Amino acid sequence: MKSNEMIKQNKQKIGIYGGLVTCLIIFTVLPPLRGQSLWTVSKLSTLMSDVIVLALLSIGAVFIYSLGNIDISVGKQVGIYSTIIVALGNTTDSLLPGILLCIVIALVIAVINGSAGDLLNIHPIISSLVFMMVLGGVSSITYTQLGTRNISLRTVDYSIFKNPLFMFLVLVIEFIVIGYFFNYTKFGKYAKAIGANQQVAKQCGIHIIKYKIISYIFFAITIVTASLFQMGYTGSASDSTGTGFEMNVMVALILGGMPLSGGMKSKVIYALIGSLTYSLLNIGLPLLGVEPNQVFIIKAIIFLIVVLLTSRKKYGVLPR
Amino acid sequence: MERIMNIFKRVMASIALPLVMFLVMLWATHAAGKTYYGTWPMWRTLIISCTAMITTAFGIGIQFKSGRFDFSGGGIMLMAAIIAGRVAEANNNSMLIFVGLSLLVCISLSLLVATVYVFGRLPIIIATIGMALFFESLTTLIYDGEGINLVANLALKKVGTYPTVLIPLFFSIAIYGFYSRFTVVGKQAVLLTNNQQASVNIGIDEKKNVFITYLYSGILYGIATTIFASAGIQKAAFTSMSTVGSLFSNILPVFIGLMLVAYCGDTIGIVLGSLTLSLMSFGLSAIFSAEMGSSISIIITGLFIFGINVFSAQGKHLLEYLKTGILKRRQVD
C-alpha cells in the first residue's frame, strides 16, 4: 500500500529517470547479442560527440525555460558564431578574437531578448523569432558573398574540441556552474519565481527585466561554448550549421521532464537527462540493428510515451 | 456621413500596408532597371505564391487565435502531400483523388492530434511537437522515404497554377471567414482564448470545441496541401522538426492579420498580410539575385514583424503621446 502511494507520488520522477535507466539497460544488454557494445571507447566517444552540443545548450536553456520563455534563435546563433570563429580564426591564426566577438554579439542579443518582451509589451518569442530570421539572413548572405556553402579552419589547431575527455570535463564544469547559479543564488531562484508567477514576483520586489536579462546572459554564454564544440568537431562551419537546434533543445528538455511553463519545478538535471536520453537513442538504436529511418519513429514514440507518463496532468480545463 | 468616413478610414488603414509596400517596391525595382515588377505576369505568379501562404496561414491562424501554438501542421501537410500525390499518380493523375485524399489525410491527422491533446491532457506545445515528430518519422517510412515530386506533373500541378489556384483561395477564405464569423464554435474559441476557466464554467464544452476547431484546421491544411504538394520537391523529413520552420514562415501573415483585426477582421487581414509579404519578397528577389534577394527578404521580414508587433502593442500610447504633444504645443503658442 505504502509502496503504491510512493510510486504514485514519484510517478513523474520515475518516468524521467526510468526512461534514461531503461535506455541504458536495453543498450547494455541487447547489443552484445548482435556482437556490438555500447561500452567501447569508440562508441562512448561517439556518444560524447553527439551529446555535447545539445547538453551544453540545454543546460543553459534551463534559465530561459524556467522563466516560461522559449528561445528559437539558438540554432541560427550557433550557426553564425561557428562561422565567425572559423572566419576570424583563419584571419588571425587564433580562436580568441572570434570567441570574444561572439561573446559580445551573444550578450547584445541576450539583453535585447531578455528585455524586449517587458519593455515593449510584446510576446517574448517574437524577439527571438526576429533574431532567428535576421541571423539566418545574415548567414545566407555571408555564404553567398563567399561563394561557398562551407568554410574550414586552415591553420589553427582545434583538436582539443574533438577530445571526448575534454568534452566531458567542460560538460561537468558547465553543469556544476549553471547548477550552482540556478539552485543556490538569487539569479536562479528569481528566474523560477518569475516563471511561476511574474505578477507576484514583481510585487515581491524582484526586478523582472534585470533578472530576465541575466537569465538570457547565462544562456548566451552556453550558446557560445556550444558553438565552439560544434565548430570544433569538424573544424568547419556551413550555412546549415545549427539548423534545428532550437527544436532539439526543446525536445531534450521535454524528454527530461522540464515544465515548459517554467516555475519552481524547473531543474538543471532535467536538461542533462533529456540530452543523454536523446543521444543514447541516436547511438543505441542502430546497435540493435534498427535502420536509420526507423530510428526516427522509435524516438517519436518514446517521446510521446515519456511525455504522456511524466507530464503533470491539469484537471479541469485543458492545458495550454 | 460619419459612417462613410468611418468605412473610408477602415478601408484605408487596411490597404495601407500592401499599398505602401507595392509603391516602395515598384519604385525600387524600376530604379534598379527591373520592369517586370507590377506587370500582369508578376501578379499571376504572385497570386499563386500568395495563395499557398494564405491557405497555410489560415490553418495555423485558426489554432493560434484559439490560444494554441500548433507545431504539427507542417508534418500533417507533408504526410498528406506524399500520400495524396503518390496515390493520385498511381491512378492516372486523378485530380479528384488528389484533392480528396489531401483533405481526408489532413482532417484525419488533425483529429488525431486533437485526440492526443484532449485525452493525453498534455500542454498543447508538447502534444503537437510529439505528433509532429511522429508524422515526420512516418514520412521517412512510407514510399521508402522518397517523398513526392509533382513539379513536372502538369495534371496534378494544375490546382497550383493560375487561374485554378483561385478556387482553393476562395474556399479557404470562405471556410475561415465562416468559422470565425458565423459558427458558435468559432465564437466560443474566442471566449476560451480570453478566459478559459470562465468559459468552461459558463458551460462551453472545451473538448468538443477543440475537435471541431481541429476539423476546420484539417480542412484548411488539406486545401493548402493541394498547392503545397506541387510547389516543389517535397522530401521526407529526415531532420527532426524540419517541417516546423517551413510552417512557421507562414505565421507572419497571421500576426499582421491579428493586427489589422480592428479595421477589416482577421480573415481579410491575413490575406492582406500575405499580399504585403509576397510583394516585398518579389520586389527584393527582382532587385537582387534570387538567393541574395530571398536572404535580404528574410531579414527585412524579421524586422518588419518586430516593428508591427511593437506598433500594435505600443501604437495607442504612441498616438496618445503625439496628440498630447501637439495639444501642449498649441497651448504654448
XYZ file of C-alpha atoms in Angstrom:
653
model
C 0.000 0.000 0.000
C 2.771 2.350 1.032
C 4.860 1.462 -1.990
C 1.844 2.121 -4.240
C 1.470 5.578 -2.761
C 5.171 6.213 -3.102
C 5.041 5.241 -6.769
C 2.019 7.492 -7.269
C 3.770 10.427 -5.625
C 7.003 9.938 -7.539
C 5.416 8.916 -10.838
C 6.987 11.807 -12.683
C 10.489 11.228 -11.302
C 10.232 7.520 -12.057
C 9.173 8.329 -15.620
C 12.053 10.746 -16.185
C 14.885 8.754 -14.585
C 13.237 5.491 -15.646
C 13.469 6.477 -19.317
C 17.213 7.021 -19.096
C 17.817 3.940 -16.939
C 15.700 1.759 -19.258
C 17.654 3.022 -22.282
C 20.939 2.275 -20.502
C 19.828 -1.253 -19.544
C 18.456 -2.063 -23.017
C 21.512 -0.714 -24.815
C 23.842 -2.533 -22.417
C 22.118 -5.931 -22.517
C 20.869 -6.308 -26.089
C 23.711 -5.121 -28.397
C 26.158 -7.881 -27.220
C 23.643 -10.420 -28.603
C 24.397 -8.937 -32.023
C 28.145 -8.711 -31.393
C 28.014 -4.997 -30.617
C 28.596 -2.983 -27.454
C 27.803 0.493 -26.246
C 30.605 0.356 -23.692
C 33.554 0.629 -26.049
C 35.855 3.634 -26.232
C 34.798 4.444 -29.795
C 31.051 4.233 -29.056
C 31.392 6.291 -25.883
C 33.401 8.880 -27.836
C 30.626 8.996 -30.444
C 28.055 9.344 -27.677
C 30.036 12.186 -26.136
C 30.335 13.961 -29.503
C 26.615 13.514 -30.079
C 25.551 14.752 -26.666
C 27.994 17.582 -26.007
C 26.447 20.433 -28.053
C 22.865 19.503 -27.176
C 23.664 19.108 -23.481
C 25.605 22.382 -23.268
C 22.733 24.238 -24.936
C 20.000 22.510 -22.942
C 21.688 23.173 -19.599
C 21.908 26.890 -20.401
C 18.361 26.905 -21.757
C 17.042 25.855 -18.341
C 17.357 29.503 -17.271
C 15.137 30.605 -20.180
C 12.605 27.809 -19.878
C 12.292 28.362 -16.127
C 11.047 31.869 -16.979
C 8.366 30.253 -19.121
C 10.071 31.635 -22.245
C 11.321 29.865 -25.371
C 14.298 30.997 -27.456
C 14.017 29.891 -31.079
C 17.066 31.818 -32.306
C 19.558 29.401 -30.715
C 20.172 27.352 -33.887
C 20.937 30.401 -36.001
C 23.124 31.808 -33.210
C 25.196 28.597 -33.176
C 25.486 28.812 -36.971
C 26.648 32.416 -37.046
C 29.053 32.026 -34.076
C 30.653 28.960 -35.658
C 31.090 30.926 -38.887
C 32.648 33.897 -37.062
C 35.063 31.689 -35.101
C 36.235 29.904 -38.272
C 36.472 33.096 -40.353
C 38.384 35.074 -37.708
C 40.456 32.005 -36.864
C 41.694 31.896 -40.455
C 42.372 35.635 -40.479
C 44.140 35.951 -37.113
C 45.524 32.411 -36.611
C 43.799 32.318 -33.234
C 40.349 31.341 -31.992
C 40.327 34.016 -29.281
C 39.223 37.061 -31.354
C 36.325 35.050 -32.779
C 35.266 33.842 -29.343
C 35.410 37.368 -27.898
C 33.385 38.790 -30.779
C 30.809 36.014 -30.389
C 30.504 36.733 -26.670
C 29.872 40.416 -27.388
C 27.205 39.608 -30.012
C 25.632 36.971 -27.757
C 25.436 39.449 -24.869
C 23.768 42.073 -27.062
C 21.224 39.516 -28.278
C 20.668 38.360 -24.683
C 19.997 41.898 -23.477
C 17.512 42.512 -26.301
C 15.786 39.127 -25.955
C 15.589 39.474 -22.188
C 14.227 42.998 -22.110
C 12.138 43.372 -25.297
C 9.145 41.406 -24.046
C 8.522 43.520 -20.962
C 9.836 46.846 -22.222
C 7.896 46.806 -25.485
C 4.984 44.713 -24.260
C 5.394 42.057 -26.951
C 5.386 38.268 -26.675
C 8.920 37.145 -25.647
C 9.099 34.657 -28.512
C 8.803 37.497 -31.049
C 12.256 38.939 -30.393
C 13.872 35.503 -30.711
C 11.862 34.881 -33.907
C 13.222 38.153 -35.283
C 16.792 37.180 -34.367
C 16.263 33.787 -35.966
C 15.250 35.458 -39.215
C 17.875 38.202 -39.150
C 20.780 35.874 -38.278
C 19.561 33.321 -40.846
C 19.513 36.035 -43.495
C 22.955 37.337 -42.476
C 24.398 33.810 -42.590
C 22.886 33.191 -46.010
C 24.240 36.490 -47.377
C 27.694 35.754 -45.925
C 27.961 32.383 -47.653
C 26.525 33.795 -50.911
C 29.213 36.501 -50.859
C 31.917 33.938 -50.065
C 30.721 31.839 -52.988
C 30.760 28.659 -50.929
C 28.478 26.809 -48.530
C 31.251 25.720 -46.185
C 34.381 27.235 -44.618
C 37.121 25.334 -42.740
C 39.832 26.242 -40.263
C 43.175 26.181 -42.086
C 45.982 26.846 -39.645
C 44.533 26.798 -36.118
C 44.771 23.546 -34.152
C 41.280 22.642 -32.946
C 41.902 19.011 -31.995
C 41.181 19.681 -28.309
C 37.484 20.176 -29.124
C 37.372 16.627 -30.510
C 38.797 15.126 -27.343
C 35.982 13.225 -25.511
C 37.640 13.750 -22.126
C 37.801 17.489 -22.666
C 34.153 17.443 -23.786
C 33.204 15.558 -20.621
C 35.173 17.953 -18.454
C 33.549 21.042 -19.979
C 30.111 19.449 -19.652
C 30.681 18.664 -15.980
C 32.005 22.169 -15.283
C 29.057 23.799 -17.041
C 26.610 21.551 -15.211
C 28.152 22.445 -11.845
C 28.412 26.180 -12.563
C 24.908 26.554 -14.026
C 23.542 24.216 -11.342
C 25.126 26.363 -8.629
C 23.787 29.647 -10.036
C 20.368 28.133 -10.709
C 19.878 26.435 -7.349
C 21.878 28.426 -4.849
C 21.854 32.069 -5.972
C 19.124 34.642 -6.403
C 19.609 34.532 -10.200
C 18.109 31.070 -10.485
C 15.640 31.469 -7.651
C 14.258 34.711 -9.085
C 14.104 33.198 -12.581
C 11.967 30.361 -11.237
C 9.820 32.822 -9.268
C 9.222 34.921 -12.393
C 8.275 31.786 -14.322
C 5.893 30.673 -11.564
C 4.073 33.989 -11.339
C 5.510 37.170 -12.781
C 2.987 39.465 -11.090
C 3.679 38.024 -7.654
C 7.429 38.171 -8.288
C 7.071 41.833 -9.221
C 5.036 42.555 -6.088
C 7.782 40.891 -4.043
C 10.248 43.445 -5.369
C 12.027 41.356 -7.968
C 13.318 43.489 -10.838
C 11.748 41.457 -13.649
C 13.667 42.848 -16.627
C 17.034 42.736 -14.822
C 16.694 39.065 -13.884
C 15.306 38.105 -17.275
C 18.344 39.709 -18.930
C 20.668 37.873 -16.528
C 18.945 34.577 -17.369
C 19.427 35.219 -21.074
C 23.097 36.101 -20.430
C 23.682 32.706 -18.797
C 22.131 31.084 -21.852
C 24.182 33.287 -24.213
C 27.450 32.106 -22.660
C 26.444 28.475 -23.040
C 25.490 29.095 -26.698
C 28.994 30.417 -27.440
C 30.521 27.430 -25.613
C 28.344 25.010 -27.580
C 29.223 26.805 -30.843
C 32.917 26.209 -30.122
C 32.326 22.463 -29.844
C 30.002 22.438 -32.849
C 32.709 24.143 -34.916
C 35.498 22.120 -33.304
C 34.046 18.716 -34.183
C 34.797 19.185 -37.886
C 36.832 22.391 -37.795
C 34.331 23.957 -40.149
C 31.064 25.849 -40.402
C 28.431 25.985 -43.097
C 25.211 27.780 -43.918
C 23.272 24.896 -42.391
C 25.240 24.697 -39.119
C 22.853 24.837 -36.166
C 19.749 24.076 -38.219
C 17.028 22.625 -35.999
C 18.994 23.004 -32.745
C 16.207 25.063 -31.164
C 13.806 22.165 -31.626
C 16.377 19.601 -30.434
C 16.860 21.625 -27.247
C 13.110 21.795 -26.731
C 12.669 18.068 -27.350
C 15.563 17.195 -24.993
C 14.154 19.390 -22.228
C 10.647 17.981 -22.621
C 12.070 14.455 -22.646
C 13.929 15.294 -19.435
C 10.680 16.438 -17.790
C 11.186 20.201 -17.849
C 7.865 22.061 -17.479
C 7.543 24.383 -20.496
C 5.510 26.821 -18.427
C 8.585 27.369 -16.224
C 8.377 27.923 -12.500
C 9.654 26.327 -9.331
C 9.719 22.774 -10.676
C 12.421 23.599 -13.261
C 15.680 21.724 -12.671
C 19.084 21.676 -14.389
C 19.282 17.890 -14.123
C 16.302 17.607 -16.497
C 18.419 19.104 -19.284
C 21.186 16.566 -18.746
C 18.807 13.606 -18.522
C 16.880 14.700 -21.615
C 20.036 15.271 -23.694
C 21.573 11.964 -22.599
C 18.372 10.017 -23.325
C 18.052 11.687 -26.743
C 21.669 10.928 -27.703
C 21.531 7.404 -26.249
C 18.630 6.668 -28.590
C 20.628 8.066 -31.534
C 23.642 5.875 -30.767
C 21.938 2.843 -29.203
C 19.150 2.067 -31.668
C 21.488 1.388 -34.632
C 23.390 -1.027 -32.346
C 20.181 -3.053 -32.099
C 20.019 -3.260 -35.877
C 17.365 -0.574 -36.251
C 17.530 1.037 -39.715
C 18.333 4.781 -39.721
C 14.853 5.729 -40.994
C 13.234 3.566 -38.310
C 15.192 5.373 -35.582
C 13.006 8.463 -36.116
C 9.724 6.694 -35.459
C 11.045 4.862 -32.395
C 12.315 8.164 -30.994
C 8.956 9.817 -31.705
C 7.020 7.018 -29.998
C 9.354 7.025 -26.978
C 8.972 10.807 -26.780
C 5.172 10.511 -26.753
C 5.192 7.727 -24.162
C 7.588 9.592 -21.851
C 5.637 12.858 -22.010
C 2.327 11.062 -21.526
C 3.752 9.387 -18.416
C 5.602 12.339 -16.971
C 3.573 15.404 -17.880
C 1.751 16.903 -14.936
C -1.950 16.453 -15.559
C -4.027 19.555 -15.058
C -7.609 18.685 -14.268
C -10.484 20.921 -15.210
C -9.607 22.970 -18.269
C -7.289 21.596 -20.950
C -3.622 22.579 -20.502
C -2.372 25.273 -22.893
C -21.509 60.987 -43.482
C -19.718 59.925 -40.330
C -20.397 56.297 -41.211
C -18.973 56.730 -44.704
C -15.897 58.434 -43.268
C -15.513 55.597 -40.779
C -15.702 52.967 -43.541
C -13.254 55.003 -45.642
C -10.799 55.192 -42.716
C -11.018 51.466 -42.115
C -10.502 50.641 -45.789
C -7.512 52.966 -45.982
C -5.999 51.564 -42.760
C -6.454 48.025 -44.103
C -4.900 48.542 -47.524
C -2.185 50.925 -46.339
C 0.384 48.174 -45.696
C 0.197 46.339 -49.048
C -0.246 49.603 -50.932
C 2.820 51.242 -49.391
C 4.812 48.040 -49.881
C 3.794 47.857 -53.539
C 4.674 51.501 -54.215
C 8.046 51.258 -52.435
C 8.963 48.063 -54.275
C 7.695 49.424 -57.595
C 9.930 52.464 -57.180
C 12.921 50.362 -56.029
C 12.638 47.781 -58.825
C 12.199 50.386 -61.543
C 15.120 52.361 -60.131
C 17.171 49.175 -60.445
C 16.050 48.825 -64.066
C 13.740 45.832 -63.424
C 10.461 46.481 -65.230
C 8.870 43.086 -64.539
C 7.519 44.278 -61.190
C 3.906 45.436 -61.377
C 3.193 43.711 -64.696
C 0.358 41.217 -65.170
C 2.708 38.157 -65.353
C 4.141 39.184 -61.968
C 0.686 39.436 -60.440
C -0.192 35.984 -61.774
C 2.890 34.416 -60.174
C 2.334 36.433 -57.015
C -1.262 35.202 -56.675
C -0.011 31.591 -56.714
C 2.663 32.101 -54.031
C 0.285 34.284 -52.063
C -2.449 31.625 -52.109
C -0.036 28.996 -50.807
C 0.844 31.341 -47.949
C -2.763 32.375 -47.241
C -4.180 28.853 -47.087
C -1.421 27.646 -44.743
C -1.703 30.808 -42.640
C -5.432 30.188 -42.199
C -4.677 26.664 -40.938
C -2.163 27.964 -38.396
C -4.237 31.049 -37.615
C -7.348 29.114 -36.642
C -5.363 27.401 -33.860
C -3.302 30.475 -32.984
C -6.318 32.664 -32.361
C -7.812 29.857 -30.262
C -4.775 30.225 -28.000
C -2.982 27.120 -29.267
C 0.527 27.157 -30.737
C 0.349 24.128 -33.035
C 3.614 22.647 -34.353
C 2.090 19.677 -36.168
C 0.669 21.379 -39.277
C 3.861 21.022 -41.343
C 4.110 17.293 -40.645
C 0.416 16.827 -41.456
C 0.747 18.645 -44.790
C 3.889 16.734 -45.726
C 2.233 13.381 -44.995
C -0.870 14.397 -46.955
C 1.188 15.648 -49.906
C 3.127 12.381 -50.135
C 0.128 10.054 -49.741
C -2.291 12.062 -51.931
C 0.337 12.720 -54.601
C 1.524 9.100 -54.790
C -1.983 7.594 -54.845
C -3.221 10.121 -57.416
C -0.177 9.424 -59.630
C -0.908 5.707 -59.453
C -4.496 6.402 -60.535
C -3.874 8.197 -63.835
C -3.152 11.518 -62.099
C -6.705 11.738 -60.856
C -7.341 15.248 -59.578
C -10.376 14.069 -57.643
C -8.312 11.521 -55.706
C -5.542 14.069 -55.147
C -7.822 16.725 -53.677
C -9.992 14.201 -51.819
C -7.046 12.427 -50.222
C -5.312 15.690 -49.320
C -8.414 16.710 -47.402
C -9.009 13.271 -45.896
C -5.434 12.775 -44.658
C -5.182 16.299 -43.244
C -8.533 16.021 -41.457
C -7.717 12.552 -40.044
C -4.265 13.555 -38.799
C -5.554 16.827 -37.352
C -8.224 14.931 -35.435
C -5.542 12.524 -34.219
C -3.585 15.498 -32.832
C -6.765 16.731 -31.134
C -7.306 13.276 -29.624
C -3.779 13.134 -28.170
C -4.145 16.671 -26.831
C -7.578 16.165 -25.277
C -7.207 12.651 -23.865
C -3.461 12.834 -23.099
C -4.060 16.151 -21.320
C -0.653 17.336 -22.456
C 0.250 21.009 -22.884
C -0.510 21.903 -26.493
C 3.141 22.593 -27.427
C 4.269 19.208 -26.091
C 1.374 17.331 -27.715
C 1.912 18.953 -31.117
C 5.711 18.593 -31.027
C 5.246 14.890 -30.255
C 2.795 14.472 -33.109
C 4.995 16.485 -35.493
C 7.914 14.145 -34.673
C 5.622 11.160 -35.245
C 4.285 12.377 -38.610
C 7.776 13.364 -39.783
C 9.111 9.936 -38.897
C 6.261 8.332 -40.869
C 7.296 10.298 -43.979
C 10.675 8.548 -43.848
C 8.972 5.146 -43.843
C 6.211 5.482 -46.434
C 7.237 5.042 -50.095
C 10.811 4.266 -48.941
C 11.231 7.818 -47.677
C 11.368 9.150 -51.224
C 8.838 11.919 -50.697
C 6.973 13.262 -53.714
C 7.916 15.276 -56.767
C 4.976 16.816 -58.614
C 6.919 19.730 -60.106
C 6.698 18.328 -63.630
C 3.277 16.707 -63.212
C 1.141 19.145 -65.174
C -2.101 17.328 -64.397
C -1.777 17.485 -60.601
C 0.049 20.788 -60.644
C -2.973 22.409 -62.242
C -4.528 23.291 -58.889
C -1.406 25.320 -58.109
C -1.477 27.329 -61.326
C -3.399 30.418 -62.364
C -6.448 30.696 -62.648
C -7.344 27.336 -60.978
C -5.486 28.474 -57.851
C -8.279 30.987 -57.239
C -10.616 28.088 -56.338
C -8.649 26.943 -53.244
C -8.092 30.609 -52.391
C -11.823 31.282 -52.469
C -12.670 28.169 -50.446
C -10.060 28.820 -47.777
C -11.245 32.424 -47.297
C -14.861 31.249 -47.167
C -14.145 28.487 -44.636
C -12.006 30.646 -42.332
C -14.476 33.534 -42.557
C -17.417 31.209 -41.929
C -15.696 29.626 -38.905
C -14.767 32.989 -37.404
C -17.994 34.898 -38.012
C -20.875 32.500 -38.349
C -20.202 29.476 -36.145
C -20.861 29.090 -32.436
C -17.620 27.097 -32.165
C -15.615 29.995 -33.613
C -17.108 32.442 -31.165
C -16.649 30.010 -28.266
C -12.992 29.619 -29.269
C -12.510 33.369 -28.810
C -14.106 33.143 -25.363
C -11.877 30.199 -24.439
C -8.810 32.165 -25.518
C -9.734 35.168 -23.419
C -10.729 33.322 -20.261
C -10.520 29.558 -20.448
C -11.761 28.822 -16.923
C -14.697 31.240 -17.046
C -15.732 29.901 -20.462
C -15.776 26.327 -19.180
C -17.663 27.480 -16.083
C -20.457 29.005 -18.188
C -20.917 25.692 -19.960
C -18.713 25.688 -23.050
C -17.682 22.138 -23.946
C -13.942 22.682 -24.435
C -13.211 19.197 -25.743
C -15.907 19.462 -28.405
C -14.572 22.893 -29.308
C -11.038 21.537 -29.753
C -12.221 18.696 -32.000
C -14.336 20.941 -34.220
C -11.579 23.561 -34.459
C -9.105 20.849 -35.479
C -11.633 19.645 -38.071
C -11.641 23.121 -39.604
C -7.857 23.452 -39.465
C -7.609 19.982 -41.079
C -9.800 21.169 -43.963
C -7.673 24.294 -44.356
C -4.412 22.298 -44.255
C -5.958 19.967 -46.847
C -6.680 22.874 -49.180
C -3.170 24.228 -48.571
C -1.684 20.802 -49.356
C -3.200 20.790 -52.867
C -0.976 23.804 -53.668
C 1.973 22.968 -51.388
C 2.368 19.443 -52.843
C 3.244 20.692 -56.319
C 5.125 23.846 -55.276
C 8.450 21.973 -55.131
C 10.028 18.605 -54.401
C 8.604 17.536 -51.030
C 11.261 15.377 -49.395
C 10.691 13.105 -46.408
C 11.667 14.782 -43.118
C 14.974 13.163 -42.185
C 15.806 16.025 -39.781
C 13.655 16.242 -36.660
C 11.190 19.122 -36.690
C 12.277 20.299 -40.132
C 8.641 20.869 -41.070
C 8.183 23.387 -38.283
C 10.435 26.009 -39.877
C 8.587 25.997 -43.171
C 5.237 26.019 -41.383
C 6.117 28.986 -39.230
C 7.393 31.038 -42.134
C 3.659 31.254 -42.880
C 2.731 32.511 -39.432
C 3.827 36.038 -40.272
C 0.594 36.921 -42.145
C -1.313 35.742 -39.078
C 0.472 38.351 -36.953
C -0.396 41.041 -39.494
C -3.958 39.722 -39.739
C -4.450 39.906 -35.989
C -3.023 43.422 -36.002
C -5.500 44.531 -38.669
C -8.422 42.855 -36.898
C -9.901 46.182 -35.768
C -10.041 47.544 -39.307
C -11.044 44.636 -41.544
C -11.288 41.479 -39.437
C -8.615 38.814 -39.313
C -9.782 36.966 -42.461
C -9.095 39.889 -44.781
C -6.161 40.869 -42.530
C -4.392 37.554 -43.160
C -4.977 37.922 -46.921
C -3.559 41.454 -46.865
C -0.650 40.326 -44.676
C 0.257 37.585 -47.142
C -0.059 40.026 -50.015
C 2.257 42.509 -48.271
C 4.921 39.893 -47.589
C 4.705 38.442 -51.105
C 5.004 41.927 -52.638
C 8.132 42.533 -50.575
C 9.627 39.156 -51.360
C 9.007 39.517 -55.109
C 10.439 43.031 -55.140
C 13.627 42.090 -53.319
C 14.108 38.981 -55.463
C 13.830 41.192 -58.550
C 16.346 43.752 -57.283
C 18.956 41.320 -56.041
C 19.914 37.842 -57.243
C 17.350 35.180 -56.285
C 19.407 33.864 -53.331
C 20.513 37.279 -52.105
C 17.008 38.667 -52.563
C 15.484 35.902 -50.510
C 18.097 36.389 -47.741
C 17.504 40.132 -47.590
C 13.777 39.461 -47.719
C 14.096 37.221 -44.634
C 15.984 39.925 -42.719
C 13.542 42.683 -43.663
C 10.570 40.431 -42.901
C 12.048 39.790 -39.440
C 12.478 43.491 -38.746
C 9.051 44.151 -40.230
C 7.446 41.642 -37.855
C 9.257 43.250 -34.949
C 8.064 46.708 -35.985
C 4.486 45.515 -36.445
C 4.395 43.840 -33.059
C 5.891 46.834 -31.299
C 3.485 49.156 -33.088
C 0.448 47.030 -32.318
C 1.498 46.903 -28.654
C 2.620 50.499 -28.304
C 0.767 52.231 -31.159
C -2.045 53.513 -28.947
C 0.404 55.035 -26.427
C 2.461 56.490 -29.261
C -0.574 58.172 -30.837
C -1.701 59.468 -27.428
C 1.788 60.811 -26.777
C 1.866 62.544 -30.159
C -1.626 64.008 -29.647
C -0.706 65.273 -26.158
C 2.471 66.757 -27.564
C 0.570 68.591 -30.315
C -2.009 69.901 -27.832
C 0.704 71.138 -25.464
C 2.500 72.888 -28.332
C -0.775 74.567 -29.393
C -1.380 75.749 -25.814
C 2.124 77.232 -25.656
C 1.554 79.002 -28.993
